[in-house]
Amino acid sequence: MTAALVAAGLGIVPGTAQAADPVPVAAGVAEAIAKASTSEGFHSPADRTIRTTLPAAATATGKADAKTAAPQTAQSAQTAVNALDAGANPALAVDVSGTSYTAHGIELTALITSADFALGVVIDWGDGKTDTVTAQGNAELHHSHTYDKSGEYQVKVTVTDTANAVQAANGGAFLTPGSDFTPHAPTRLLDTRNGTGAPAVKVAGQGSARVKVAGNAAVPAGVTAVALNVTVTETVESGYVTAWPGAGYERPGTSNLNYTAGRSVPNLVIVPVGEDGYVELYNGGPQPVDLIADVTGYFTRASAGGYTSMTPARFVDTREGRGAPRGRLAARSAFATRIGGLQGVPQGITAVALNVTVTEPQGPGHLTAYSGDGAVPTASNLNFVPGQTVANAVIVPVAADGTIKVFNGSWMAAHVVVDVVGYYSKDSKAAFLPFTPFRTLDTREEAYGWPGGRFRAREYITQGFTPDAATGVEAYVLNTTVTETGGTGYLSVAPSPYPLPAEGGAAAPAGPRPGSSTLNWTSGATVPNLVQASDGDHGVITFWNQGYQDADLVLDVFGVYQSK
């Protein structure tokens, strides 16, 4: 087989499921979502209650009503009047606290202290929406609400005792745990080859480089996570790179990209930003390497672009003239292609999540994806050598007319394939929740519910991710790594149209074999790529070995997009 295998849809051979036990994955994901989305919230104790006496007219009306209202007896009416004159509800107060267990949700508790009178309660969620309920005397109220967008909201609970003409209010500022995305023109933040962002010296083996993110290249303070295209180059031995928030955080045991001697390897990384505004890149190899990091977007808790996933769809294939002129993209040239308004992607999107593949290149070089109305940036998205097929995840801003461009930075022509996996827009509701990365599958080990054995050729693995479809999960941010490859092939990732079977039952059926590719490999290679994968209607993702030789597959989870 040759590099032309990339997502060519060759030989639709029925696959046989290699189903891992879904329980450990789902349990791990549930725990990670709970931990990531549990906010500190706010608590405003009762002694911060603001009491307001209602207008005198209301008081007078209250007394008159108490004297004359039927079917009260004369004795009960007089008791009510005496209570009013004495200030019968002097302790009226409310203790308010709010926390969250989802990206956009708030769980509110209001503890009301009151004499035994009927109360009206209004909860103002701070987004123009309110809930109105009633209570009687001392009460404990629990209510939940989901915000449409990320941000900070002023929550207020107002308790009104009409009979005594007094009102009590309390609340606080609630910050949603989830973050929205703002695209950024690809900009270099780190290049250890020339001293950009760090000294011009290689990163030592088992050493790390710090990348300043917040306050750099117009990335604002308060950024929660960043999308970086990380490239390792000038390698002399095999190794790996791990990105993590740095100071105050333990480095995870997962990897973001793997490299071999003499190869330049890129991969998209979505990583939380430390409280100091930095991200760290760890060189897990034994020898020094050069590291490059280009920002392509960032996440904040200010309302911006949410995410919408989609089943991967092919928008460009220059081998057949789809989405661009047929034939290799010429040296040092670019093509424009429209994304917005096609194949279910709406107009008005701000950025798009792609998988970009170069295949059959005639010389070494790089590809860069950028906005259809922007200038060619100095940053790159993927690097290649002659004859190599390389894929990389890309998040790129989209021009107002819905277009992006792809530039061939090589001095030789190459074919280009572009698959769309999702998009960002102001109308999309899913916000990003980063996790402490954890591994869900490694076919080299009898762990993670895996019965053992290689990822067999032309077969698929299904894994259950979302423990409850009602959690509002839109997509998972995964790092897929294929290693110990026996030949040329490619990996496809897609949501399963079927639920997982009951424990002990037959494996879930495959569904259609995807025509898109996530990553490509050659014999003996170790290849990583980030995937923003939808788990569909059933919380299940299918991973396809589209090659004709066995390989091993490693899956790491880095976060989730959640709409609730």
PDB file of N, CA and C in Angstrom, residues 188-203 209-211 231 233-234 281 289-294 378:
ATOM      1  N   ARG A 188       3.234  32.878  16.414  1.00  0.00           N
ATOM      2  CA  ARG A 188       4.279  32.122  17.105  1.00  0.00           C
ATOM      3  C   ARG A 188       4.532  32.709  18.492  1.00  0.00           C
ATOM      4  N   LEU A 189       4.434  31.849  19.518  1.00  0.00           N
ATOM      5  CA  LEU A 189       4.732  32.242  20.892  1.00  0.00           C
ATOM      6  C   LEU A 189       6.071  31.696  21.371  1.00  0.00           C
ATOM      7  N   LEU A 190       6.524  30.607  20.756  1.00  0.00           N
ATOM      8  CA  LEU A 190       7.761  29.965  21.194  1.00  0.00           C
ATOM      9  C   LEU A 190       8.487  29.386  19.994  1.00  0.00           C
ATOM     10  N   ASP A 191       9.800  29.609  19.935  1.00  0.00           N
ATOM     11  CA  ASP A 191      10.664  28.954  18.963  1.00  0.00           C
ATOM     12  C   ASP A 191      12.063  28.932  19.560  1.00  0.00           C
ATOM     13  N   THR A 192      12.445  27.800  20.081  1.00  0.00           N
ATOM     14  CA  THR A 192      13.744  27.704  20.747  1.00  0.00           C
ATOM     15  C   THR A 192      14.904  27.742  19.759  1.00  0.00           C
ATOM     16  N   ARG A 193      14.623  27.687  18.457  1.00  0.00           N
ATOM     17  CA  ARG A 193      15.694  27.776  17.464  1.00  0.00           C
ATOM     18  C   ARG A 193      16.231  29.190  17.332  1.00  0.00           C
ATOM     19  N   ASN A 194      15.344  30.191  17.541  1.00  0.00           N
ATOM     20  CA  ASN A 194      15.780  31.575  17.345  1.00  0.00           C
ATOM     21  C   ASN A 194      15.525  32.478  18.549  1.00  0.00           C
ATOM     22  N   GLY A 195      15.089  31.912  19.658  1.00  0.00           N
ATOM     23  CA  GLY A 195      14.909  32.710  20.864  1.00  0.00           C
ATOM     24  C   GLY A 195      13.556  33.371  21.001  1.00  0.00           C
ATOM     25  N   THR A 196      12.576  33.005  20.186  1.00  0.00           N
ATOM     26  CA  THR A 196      11.228  33.552  20.347  1.00  0.00           C
ATOM     27  C   THR A 196      10.587  32.969  21.600  1.00  0.00           C
ATOM     28  N   GLY A 197      10.293  33.808  22.560  1.00  0.00           N
ATOM     29  CA  GLY A 197       9.601  33.384  23.766  1.00  0.00           C
ATOM     30  C   GLY A 197      10.436  32.616  24.763  1.00  0.00           C
ATOM     31  N   ALA A 198      11.701  32.341  24.458  1.00  0.00           N
ATOM     32  CA  ALA A 198      12.579  31.581  25.348  1.00  0.00           C
ATOM     33  C   ALA A 198      14.005  31.725  24.827  1.00  0.00           C
ATOM     34  N   PRO A 199      15.001  31.400  25.637  1.00  0.00           N
ATOM     35  CA  PRO A 199      16.378  31.448  25.141  1.00  0.00           C
ATOM     36  C   PRO A 199      16.564  30.557  23.915  1.00  0.00           C
ATOM     37  N   ALA A 200      17.468  30.965  23.021  1.00  0.00           N
ATOM     38  CA  ALA A 200      17.734  30.211  21.803  1.00  0.00           C
ATOM     39  C   ALA A 200      18.627  29.022  22.129  1.00  0.00           C
ATOM     40  N   VAL A 201      18.051  28.048  22.802  1.00  0.00           N
ATOM     41  CA  VAL A 201      18.774  26.838  23.176  1.00  0.00           C
ATOM     42  C   VAL A 201      17.788  25.683  23.196  1.00  0.00           C
ATOM     43  N   LYS A 202      18.233  24.505  22.801  1.00  0.00           N
ATOM     44  CA  LYS A 202      17.351  23.352  22.773  1.00  0.00           C
ATOM     45  C   LYS A 202      16.843  23.006  24.173  1.00  0.00           C
ATOM     46  N   VAL A 203      15.683  22.373  24.199  1.00  0.00           N
ATOM     47  CA  VAL A 203      15.103  21.921  25.464  1.00  0.00           C
ATOM     48  C   VAL A 203      15.744  20.581  25.816  1.00  0.00           C
ATOM     49  N   ALA A 209      10.137  23.695  28.582  1.00  0.00           N
ATOM     50  CA  ALA A 209      10.144  25.096  28.172  1.00  0.00           C
ATOM     51  C   ALA A 209       8.835  25.725  28.605  1.00  0.00           C
ATOM     52  N   ARG A 210       8.904  26.934  29.128  1.00  0.00           N
ATOM     53  CA  ARG A 210       7.705  27.662  29.542  1.00  0.00           C
ATOM     54  C   ARG A 210       7.259  28.584  28.423  1.00  0.00           C
ATOM     55  N   VAL A 211       5.953  28.572  28.153  1.00  0.00           N
ATOM     56  CA  VAL A 211       5.380  29.387  27.088  1.00  0.00           C
ATOM     57  C   VAL A 211       4.453  30.419  27.716  1.00  0.00           C
ATOM     58  N   THR A 231       5.190  21.962  17.718  1.00  0.00           N
ATOM     59  CA  THR A 231       6.044  21.214  16.800  1.00  0.00           C
ATOM     60  C   THR A 231       7.375  20.915  17.483  1.00  0.00           C
ATOM     61  N   THR A 233      11.253  19.546  16.656  1.00  0.00           N
ATOM     62  CA  THR A 233      12.136  19.416  15.506  1.00  0.00           C
ATOM     63  C   THR A 233      13.578  19.270  15.978  1.00  0.00           C
ATOM     64  N   GLU A 234      14.470  18.980  15.036  1.00  0.00           N
ATOM     65  CA  GLU A 234      15.885  18.751  15.357  1.00  0.00           C
ATOM     66  C   GLU A 234      16.032  17.613  16.358  1.00  0.00           C
ATOM     67  N   LEU A 281       5.922  22.905  28.330  1.00  0.00           N
ATOM     68  CA  LEU A 281       6.097  21.817  27.372  1.00  0.00           C
ATOM     69  C   LEU A 281       7.280  20.975  27.838  1.00  0.00           C
ATOM     70  N   VAL A 289      15.878  18.762  22.156  1.00  0.00           N
ATOM     71  CA  VAL A 289      15.098  19.014  20.937  1.00  0.00           C
ATOM     72  C   VAL A 289      14.759  20.493  20.881  1.00  0.00           C
ATOM     73  N   ASP A 290      14.359  20.954  19.720  1.00  0.00           N
ATOM     74  CA  ASP A 290      13.793  22.298  19.588  1.00  0.00           C
ATOM     75  C   ASP A 290      12.278  22.198  19.602  1.00  0.00           C
ATOM     76  N   LEU A 291      11.642  23.168  20.247  1.00  0.00           N
ATOM     77  CA  LEU A 291      10.189  23.202  20.340  1.00  0.00           C
ATOM     78  C   LEU A 291       9.657  24.516  19.791  1.00  0.00           C
ATOM     79  N   ILE A 292       8.526  24.405  19.090  1.00  0.00           N
ATOM     80  CA  ILE A 292       7.842  25.556  18.501  1.00  0.00           C
ATOM     81  C   ILE A 292       6.388  25.505  18.956  1.00  0.00           C
ATOM     82  N   ALA A 293       5.803  26.648  19.311  1.00  0.00           N
ATOM     83  CA  ALA A 293       4.394  26.700  19.711  1.00  0.00           C
ATOM     84  C   ALA A 293       3.730  27.905  19.068  1.00  0.00           C
ATOM     85  N   ASP A 294       2.647  27.656  18.321  1.00  0.00           N
ATOM     86  CA  ASP A 294       1.873  28.708  17.656  1.00  0.00           C
ATOM     87  C   ASP A 294       0.468  28.724  18.234  1.00  0.00           C
ATOM     88  N   THR A 378       3.236  33.335   9.571  1.00  0.00           N
ATOM     89  CA  THR A 378       4.538  32.671   9.600  1.00  0.00           C
ATOM     90  C   THR A 378       4.451  31.308  10.275  1.00  0.00           C
TER      91      THR A 378
END
